[in-house]
XYZ file of C-alpha atoms in Angstrom:
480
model
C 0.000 0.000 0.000
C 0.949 3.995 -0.760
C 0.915 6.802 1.772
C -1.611 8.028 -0.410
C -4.259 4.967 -0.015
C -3.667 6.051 4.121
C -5.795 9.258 3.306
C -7.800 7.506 0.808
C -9.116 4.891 3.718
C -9.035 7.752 6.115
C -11.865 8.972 4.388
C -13.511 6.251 3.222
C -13.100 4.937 6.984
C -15.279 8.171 8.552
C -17.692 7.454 5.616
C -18.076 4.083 7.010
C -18.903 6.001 10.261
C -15.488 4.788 11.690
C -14.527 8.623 13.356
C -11.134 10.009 12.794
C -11.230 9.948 16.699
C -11.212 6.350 17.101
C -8.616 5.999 14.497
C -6.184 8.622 16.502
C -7.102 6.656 19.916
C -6.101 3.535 18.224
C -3.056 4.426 16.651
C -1.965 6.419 19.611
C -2.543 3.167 21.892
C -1.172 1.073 18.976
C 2.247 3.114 19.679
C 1.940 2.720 23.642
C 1.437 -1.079 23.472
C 4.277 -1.691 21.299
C 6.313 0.189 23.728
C 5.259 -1.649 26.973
C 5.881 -4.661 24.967
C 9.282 -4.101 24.009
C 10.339 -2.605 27.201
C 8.438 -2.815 29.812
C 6.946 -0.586 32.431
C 8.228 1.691 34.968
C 9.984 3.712 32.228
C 11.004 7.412 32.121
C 9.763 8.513 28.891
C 9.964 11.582 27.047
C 6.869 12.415 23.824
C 7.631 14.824 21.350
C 4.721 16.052 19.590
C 4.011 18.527 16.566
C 0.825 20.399 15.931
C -0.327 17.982 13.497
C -2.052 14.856 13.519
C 0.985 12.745 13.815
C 1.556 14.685 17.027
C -2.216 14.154 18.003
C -1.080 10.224 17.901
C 1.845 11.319 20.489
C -0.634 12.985 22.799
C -2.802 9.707 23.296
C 0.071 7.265 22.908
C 1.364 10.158 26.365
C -1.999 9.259 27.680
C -1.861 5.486 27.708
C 1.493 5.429 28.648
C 0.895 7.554 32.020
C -0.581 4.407 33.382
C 2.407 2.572 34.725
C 4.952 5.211 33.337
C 6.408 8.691 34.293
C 5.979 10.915 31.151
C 6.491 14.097 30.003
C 5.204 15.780 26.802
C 6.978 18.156 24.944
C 4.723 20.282 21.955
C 7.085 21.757 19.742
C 5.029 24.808 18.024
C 2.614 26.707 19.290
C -0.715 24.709 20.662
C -2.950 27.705 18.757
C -1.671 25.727 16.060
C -2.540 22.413 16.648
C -4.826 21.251 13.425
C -7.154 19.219 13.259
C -10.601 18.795 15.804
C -9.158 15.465 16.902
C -5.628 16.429 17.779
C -7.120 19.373 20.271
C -9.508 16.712 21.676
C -6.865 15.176 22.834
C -4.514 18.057 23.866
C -7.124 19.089 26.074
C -7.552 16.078 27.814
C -3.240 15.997 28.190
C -3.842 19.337 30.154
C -6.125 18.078 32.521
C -4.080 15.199 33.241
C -1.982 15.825 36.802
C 0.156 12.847 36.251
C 1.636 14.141 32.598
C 3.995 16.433 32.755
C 3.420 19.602 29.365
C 6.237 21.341 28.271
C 5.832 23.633 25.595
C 8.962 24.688 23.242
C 7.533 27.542 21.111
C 11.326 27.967 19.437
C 14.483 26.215 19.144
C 16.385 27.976 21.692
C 14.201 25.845 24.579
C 15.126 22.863 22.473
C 18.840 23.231 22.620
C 19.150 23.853 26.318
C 16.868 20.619 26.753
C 18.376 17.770 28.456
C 17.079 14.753 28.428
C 19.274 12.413 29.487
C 17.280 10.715 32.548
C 14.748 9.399 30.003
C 14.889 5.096 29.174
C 12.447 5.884 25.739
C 11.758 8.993 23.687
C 8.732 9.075 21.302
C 9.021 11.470 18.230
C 5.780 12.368 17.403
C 6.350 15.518 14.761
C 5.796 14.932 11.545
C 4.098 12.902 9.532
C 4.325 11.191 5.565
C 2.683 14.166 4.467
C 5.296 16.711 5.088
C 8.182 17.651 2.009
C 10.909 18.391 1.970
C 13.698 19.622 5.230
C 12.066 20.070 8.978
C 12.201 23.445 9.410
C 12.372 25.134 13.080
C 11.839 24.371 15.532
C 10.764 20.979 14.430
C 14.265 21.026 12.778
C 16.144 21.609 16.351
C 13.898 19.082 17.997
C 15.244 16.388 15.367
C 18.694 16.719 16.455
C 18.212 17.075 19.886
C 16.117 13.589 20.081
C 19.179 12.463 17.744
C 21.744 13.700 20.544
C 19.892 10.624 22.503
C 20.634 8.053 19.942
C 21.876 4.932 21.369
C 21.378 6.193 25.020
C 17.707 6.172 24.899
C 15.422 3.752 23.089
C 13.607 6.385 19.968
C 10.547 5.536 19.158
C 9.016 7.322 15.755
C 5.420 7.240 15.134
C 4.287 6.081 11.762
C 7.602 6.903 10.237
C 11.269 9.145 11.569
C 10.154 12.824 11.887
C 12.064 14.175 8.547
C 11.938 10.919 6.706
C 13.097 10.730 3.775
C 15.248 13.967 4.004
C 18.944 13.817 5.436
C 17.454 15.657 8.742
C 15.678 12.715 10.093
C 14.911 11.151 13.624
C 17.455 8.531 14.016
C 14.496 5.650 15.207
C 15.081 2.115 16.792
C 11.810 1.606 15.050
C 8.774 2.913 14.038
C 5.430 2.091 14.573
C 3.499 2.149 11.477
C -0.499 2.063 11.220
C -2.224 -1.125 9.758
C 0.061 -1.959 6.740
C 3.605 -0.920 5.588
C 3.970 1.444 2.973
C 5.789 0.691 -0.227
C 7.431 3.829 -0.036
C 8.763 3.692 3.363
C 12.899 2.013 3.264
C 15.934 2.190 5.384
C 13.931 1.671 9.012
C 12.386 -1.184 11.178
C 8.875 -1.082 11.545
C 6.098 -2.761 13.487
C 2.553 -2.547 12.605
C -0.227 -1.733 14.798
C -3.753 -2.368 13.611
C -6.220 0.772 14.380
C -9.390 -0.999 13.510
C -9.984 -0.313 9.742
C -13.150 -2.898 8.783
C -11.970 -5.115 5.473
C -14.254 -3.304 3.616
C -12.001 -0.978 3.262
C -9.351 -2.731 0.691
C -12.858 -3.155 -1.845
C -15.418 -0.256 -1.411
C -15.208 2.852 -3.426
C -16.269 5.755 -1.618
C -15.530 9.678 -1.183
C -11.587 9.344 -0.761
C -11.203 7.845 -4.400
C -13.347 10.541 -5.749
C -11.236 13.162 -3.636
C -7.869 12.389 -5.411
C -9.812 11.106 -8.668
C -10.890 14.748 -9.099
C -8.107 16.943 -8.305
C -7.618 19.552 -11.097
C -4.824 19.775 -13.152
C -4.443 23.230 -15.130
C -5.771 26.665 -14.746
C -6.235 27.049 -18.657
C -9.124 25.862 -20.541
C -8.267 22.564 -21.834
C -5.759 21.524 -19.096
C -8.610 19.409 -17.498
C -9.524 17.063 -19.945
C -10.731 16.807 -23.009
C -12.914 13.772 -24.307
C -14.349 12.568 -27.586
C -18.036 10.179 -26.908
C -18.851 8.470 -30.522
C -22.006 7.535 -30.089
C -25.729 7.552 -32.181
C -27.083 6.084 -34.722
C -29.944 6.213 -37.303
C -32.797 7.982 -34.411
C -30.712 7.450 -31.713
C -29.465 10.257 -30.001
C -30.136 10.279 -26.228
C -27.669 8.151 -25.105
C -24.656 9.544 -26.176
C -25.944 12.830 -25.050
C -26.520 11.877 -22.023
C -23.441 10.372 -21.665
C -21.740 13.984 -22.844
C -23.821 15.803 -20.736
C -22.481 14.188 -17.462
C -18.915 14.415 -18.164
C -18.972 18.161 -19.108
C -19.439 19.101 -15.632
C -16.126 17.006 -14.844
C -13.786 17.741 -18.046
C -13.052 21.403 -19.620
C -14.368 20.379 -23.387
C -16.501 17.325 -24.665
C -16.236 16.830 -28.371
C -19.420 14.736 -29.536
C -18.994 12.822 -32.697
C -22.572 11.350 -34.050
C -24.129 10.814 -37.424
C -25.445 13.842 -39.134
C -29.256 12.733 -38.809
C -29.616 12.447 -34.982
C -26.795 14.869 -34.513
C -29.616 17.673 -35.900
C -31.857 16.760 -32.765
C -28.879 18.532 -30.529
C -28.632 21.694 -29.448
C -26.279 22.176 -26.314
C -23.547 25.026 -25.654
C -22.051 22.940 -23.439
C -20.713 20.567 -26.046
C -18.747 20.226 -29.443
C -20.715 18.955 -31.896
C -19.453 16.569 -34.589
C -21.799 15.336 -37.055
C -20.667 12.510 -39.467
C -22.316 12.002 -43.121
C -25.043 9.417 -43.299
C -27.051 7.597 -40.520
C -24.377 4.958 -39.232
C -20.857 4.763 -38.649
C -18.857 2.892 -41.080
C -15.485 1.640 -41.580
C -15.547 4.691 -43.749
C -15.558 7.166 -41.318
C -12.655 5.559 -39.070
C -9.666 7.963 -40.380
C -11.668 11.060 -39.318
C -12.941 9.746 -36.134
C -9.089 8.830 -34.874
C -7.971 12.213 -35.932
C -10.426 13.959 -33.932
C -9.468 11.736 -31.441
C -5.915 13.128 -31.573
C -6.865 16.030 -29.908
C -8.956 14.164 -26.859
C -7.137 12.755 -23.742
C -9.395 9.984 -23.859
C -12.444 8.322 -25.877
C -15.928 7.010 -25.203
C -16.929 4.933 -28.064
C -20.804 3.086 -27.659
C -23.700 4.540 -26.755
C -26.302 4.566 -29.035
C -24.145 3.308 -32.058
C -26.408 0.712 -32.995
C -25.769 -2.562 -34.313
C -25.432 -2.713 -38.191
C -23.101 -4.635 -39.610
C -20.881 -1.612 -40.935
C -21.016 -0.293 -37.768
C -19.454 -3.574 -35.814
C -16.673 -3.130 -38.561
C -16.342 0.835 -37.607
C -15.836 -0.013 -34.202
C -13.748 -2.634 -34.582
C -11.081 -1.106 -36.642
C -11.401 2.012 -34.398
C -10.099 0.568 -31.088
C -7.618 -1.265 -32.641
C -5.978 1.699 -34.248
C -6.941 3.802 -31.485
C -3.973 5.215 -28.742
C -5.842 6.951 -26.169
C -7.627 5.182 -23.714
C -10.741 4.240 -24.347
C -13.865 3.551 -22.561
C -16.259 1.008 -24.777
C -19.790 0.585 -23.846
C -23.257 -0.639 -25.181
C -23.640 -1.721 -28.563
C -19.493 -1.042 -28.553
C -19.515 -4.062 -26.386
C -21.622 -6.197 -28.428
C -18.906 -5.052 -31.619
C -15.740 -5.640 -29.486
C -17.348 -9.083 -28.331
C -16.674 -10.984 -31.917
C -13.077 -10.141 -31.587
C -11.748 -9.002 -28.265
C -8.698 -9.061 -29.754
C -8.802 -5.691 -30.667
C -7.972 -4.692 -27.253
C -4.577 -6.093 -27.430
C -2.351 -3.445 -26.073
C -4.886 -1.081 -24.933
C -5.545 0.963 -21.991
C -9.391 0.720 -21.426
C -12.381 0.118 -19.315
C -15.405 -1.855 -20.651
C -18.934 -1.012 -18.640
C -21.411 -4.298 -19.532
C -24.196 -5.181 -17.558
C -24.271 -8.830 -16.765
C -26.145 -9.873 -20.120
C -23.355 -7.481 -21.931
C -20.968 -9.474 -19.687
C -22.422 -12.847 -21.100
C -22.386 -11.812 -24.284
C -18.327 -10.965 -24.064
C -17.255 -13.853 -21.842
C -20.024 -16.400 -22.230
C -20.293 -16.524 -18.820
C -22.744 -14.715 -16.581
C -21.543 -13.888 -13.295
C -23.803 -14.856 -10.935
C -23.851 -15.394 -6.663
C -22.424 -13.536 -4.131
C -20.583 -10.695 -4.176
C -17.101 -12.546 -3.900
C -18.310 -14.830 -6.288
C -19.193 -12.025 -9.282
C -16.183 -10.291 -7.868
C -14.336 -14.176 -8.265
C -14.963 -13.788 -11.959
C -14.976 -10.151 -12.852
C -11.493 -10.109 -11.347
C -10.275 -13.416 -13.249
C -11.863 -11.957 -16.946
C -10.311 -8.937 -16.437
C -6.845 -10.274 -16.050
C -7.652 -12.233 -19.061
C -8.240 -9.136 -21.572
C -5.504 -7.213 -19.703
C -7.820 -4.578 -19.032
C -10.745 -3.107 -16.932
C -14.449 -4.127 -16.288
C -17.184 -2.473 -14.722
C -19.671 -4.997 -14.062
C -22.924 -2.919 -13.508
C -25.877 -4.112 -11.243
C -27.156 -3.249 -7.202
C -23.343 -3.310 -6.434
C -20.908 -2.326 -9.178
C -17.960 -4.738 -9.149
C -14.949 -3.174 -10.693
C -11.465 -5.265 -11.272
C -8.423 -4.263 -13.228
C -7.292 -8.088 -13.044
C -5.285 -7.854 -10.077
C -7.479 -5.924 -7.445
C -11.668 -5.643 -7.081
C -13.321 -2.774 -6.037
C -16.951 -2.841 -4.941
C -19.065 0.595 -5.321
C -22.586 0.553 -2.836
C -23.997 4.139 -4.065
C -27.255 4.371 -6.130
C -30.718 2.815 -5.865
C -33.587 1.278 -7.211
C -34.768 4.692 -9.321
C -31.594 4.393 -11.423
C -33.117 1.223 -13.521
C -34.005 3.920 -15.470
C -33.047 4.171 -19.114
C -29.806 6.101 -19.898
C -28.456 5.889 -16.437
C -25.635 3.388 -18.009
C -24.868 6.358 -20.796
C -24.363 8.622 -17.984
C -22.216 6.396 -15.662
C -20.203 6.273 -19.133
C -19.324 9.444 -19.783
C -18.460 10.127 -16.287
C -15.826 6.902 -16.456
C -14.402 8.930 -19.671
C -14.298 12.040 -18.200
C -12.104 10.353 -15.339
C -9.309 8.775 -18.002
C -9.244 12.109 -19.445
C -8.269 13.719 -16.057
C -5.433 11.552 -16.386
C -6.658 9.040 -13.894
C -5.596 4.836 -14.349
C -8.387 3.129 -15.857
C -9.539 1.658 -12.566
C -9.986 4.047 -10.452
C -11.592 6.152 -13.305
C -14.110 3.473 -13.525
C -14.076 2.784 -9.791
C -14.860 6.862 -8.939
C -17.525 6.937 -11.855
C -19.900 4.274 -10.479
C -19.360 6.269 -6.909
C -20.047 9.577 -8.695
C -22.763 7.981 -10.383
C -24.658 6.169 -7.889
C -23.927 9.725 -5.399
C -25.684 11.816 -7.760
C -28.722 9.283 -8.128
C -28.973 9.094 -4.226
C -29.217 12.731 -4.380
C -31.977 12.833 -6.889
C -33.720 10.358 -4.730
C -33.687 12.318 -1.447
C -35.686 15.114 -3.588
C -37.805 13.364 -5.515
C -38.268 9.932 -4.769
C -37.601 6.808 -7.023
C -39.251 8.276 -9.928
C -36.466 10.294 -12.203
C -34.659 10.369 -15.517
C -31.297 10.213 -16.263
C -31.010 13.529 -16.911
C -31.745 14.529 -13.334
C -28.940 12.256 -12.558
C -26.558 13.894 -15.294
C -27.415 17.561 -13.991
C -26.641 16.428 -10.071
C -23.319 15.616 -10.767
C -21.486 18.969 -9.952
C -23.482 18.396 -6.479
C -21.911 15.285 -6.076
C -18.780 16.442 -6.627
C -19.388 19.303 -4.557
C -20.088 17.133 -1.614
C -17.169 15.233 -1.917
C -14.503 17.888 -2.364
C -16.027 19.020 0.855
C -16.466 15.799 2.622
């Protein structure tokens, strides 16, 4: 796992209902157990904490540790700064406490004149993986006074050295590190300490994907994504529009690409119109349709194509030729089916239903939730790309990992809801985002925006109402 899935599950954990108070009492206790454990009780020891929640960890790892051991706390910083709701929780309680000790070093010049040489274990609390770059003071000071201690005193780090991985680090014995290692963490021991994060949270999608899944990229128009949906057919012209509509409220520009006839019924300012001679797509039209696709960080090809013979062919040759990556859904499944071989290479996400999924694999999947996950997961790795398997719970695999999304409800059998969960999955690769999580945060997205269509008007809706909610569920995550 990545310091960045920690915030990811972070969120995803207070989703769950799982507070960010429990998880700072557990980590903090985590740290104090592994302590008494290694050496004993009866100890002299010394907590350095910063104003951040790495230091909120130190105050309730001070807390459990006053039990059966003589402690002092040291904040380095100012405690006007401490951050977050739970790390003043607990600071609070530390200053009602008779039987901790609080010292306060507000600069460095307390630090230096600090001895500490009576204490058996010090605990550096001060920063945590979030922090770049060099310690500055008086963190910085802090750092080398803890280091003057090296090899005299047992140093504990919490979660990782204060510093790590600049050249000014705490030189640790170990560190205690929360529920998994980190791939990025080398060059220290470390113990783990479970802080009670449910399974759930290595499968379910939830706000923290859609938190880093969203982050903007530019501030010019453009820098944000830009997607091409080839879609329509003959009279059919809803669902790619609908599938354009949603992901204009994630990406800066939305080129549509349809046949001229259906194209006529759209009128939107909001999109780039594209229309293509005649009714269908044909192999014919597969030199301009890649060159428009030049200019698009990603495709959705699909919805509302239709299923004439020419158009199989268009399709076809399309994703074989095409580079950018590609979502492929609807009718686009039904073409890619006779020859999935045009995938070869590709970096994609395919969003069947299960009949779509029986009619690609010729098998349906079918049981539990570990089961469809059992086989979502295994055809995946087969075609070397991803699947979005939609139904009550979206099941999402890239081959190697599942993901499970729980948002949406029983209004969104609806026609068109698919075409909209579509173009939000494109509008995702096109922010740059790996193919699963794009698919992953779109079912979230999609689902949260249906919920919230729900709450005001019951299970009766269109997809439209779910395509226009979007920016509302993105609005609630960013501020989640």
């Amino acid at each position: 796992m990545r310091i960045e899935d920690v915030y990811i599950w972070d969120i995803n954990a207070k989703w769950l209902g799982i507070t960010p108070y429990q998880l700072m009492e557990n980590a903090g206790a985590g740290v104090a157990r592994t302590i008494e454990e290694r050496f004993g009780r009866g100890l002299k020891i010394a907590v350095f904490s910063g104003t951040g929640n790495n230091g909120g960890d130190g105050f309730v790892a001070a807390r459990h540790l006053s039990f059966e051991n003589e402690v002092t706390l040291f904040l380095v910083g100012n405690e006007a700064k401490i951050r977050s709701d739970e790390a003043k929780h607990n600071w609070e309680i530390l200053k009602g406490l008779d039987f901790v000790k609080i010292k306060v070093l507000k600069d460095s010049a307390y630090i230096k004149s600090l001895d500490l040489s009576g204490y058996d274990v010090i605990v550096d609390a001060l920063l945590g993986a979030g922090t770049k770059g060099e310690p500055r003071e008086p963190i910085r000071s802090a750092i080398e006074k803890i280091n003057e201690y090296a090899g005299k005193a047992k140093i504990v780090s919490v979660d990782l050295p204060s510093g790590y991985p600049s050249a000014i680090r705490v030189k640790a014995d170990f560190a205690v590190t929360f529920q998994w290692d980190k791939e990025e963490y080398e060059g220290f021991e470390r113990i783990i300490a479970k802080i009670g994060y449910p399974k759930e949270l290595y499968h379910i999608v939830g706000p923290g994907d859609a938190k880093f899944a969203l982050r903007k990229r530019g501030e010019h128009k453009g820098q944000n994504g830009k997607l091409l949906i080839i879609g329509g057919s003959g009279d059919y012209y809803g669902a790619p529009y609908l599938a354009s509509k949603a992901a204009s409220y994630l990406v800066d520009l939305v080129y549509l690409a349809m046949p001229s006839e259906p194209a006529e019924r759209i009128s939107d300012p909001d999109l780039i119109l594209r229309p293509i001679e005649g009714r269908n797509f044909s192999p014919d039209h597969v030199r301009e349709l890649l060159s428009l696709a030049q200019k698009a960080d990603a495709v959705v090809i699909g919805p509302g194509i239709g299923l004439a013979e020419e158009t199989g062919e268009f399709v076809r040759e399309f994703v074989r030729r095409c580079e950018k990556p590609m979502v492929v859904d609807a009718d686009g499944l039904k073409a890619v089916a006779e020859d999935l071989s045009v995938l070869d290479g590709k970096t994609f996400a395919l969003t069947p239903h299960a009949g779509e999924f029986g009619i690609l694999f010729g098998v349906k999947p079918e049981g539990s939730l570990m089961e469809k996950a059992k086989v979502v997961t295994e055809k995946a790795g087969e075609i070397r790309g991803v699947i979005l398997l939609k139904g009550p719970y979206d099941v999402i695999s890239d081959g190697k990992t599942w993901k499970y999304n729980r948002t949406g409800n029983r209004g969104m059998t609806t026609g068109g809801t698919g075409d909209v969960l579509t173009g939000l999955v494109g509008a995702l690769l096109a922010l740059g985002n790996e193919p699963l999580r794009a698919a992953s945060v779109g079912a979230f997205l999609n689902g949260l925006a249906g919920d919230m269509v729900k709450e005001e008007l019951g299970e009766n809706f269109t997809a439209l109402e779910i395509a226009k909610k979007v920016p509302h569920a993105v609005k609630w995550v960013m501020e989640f």
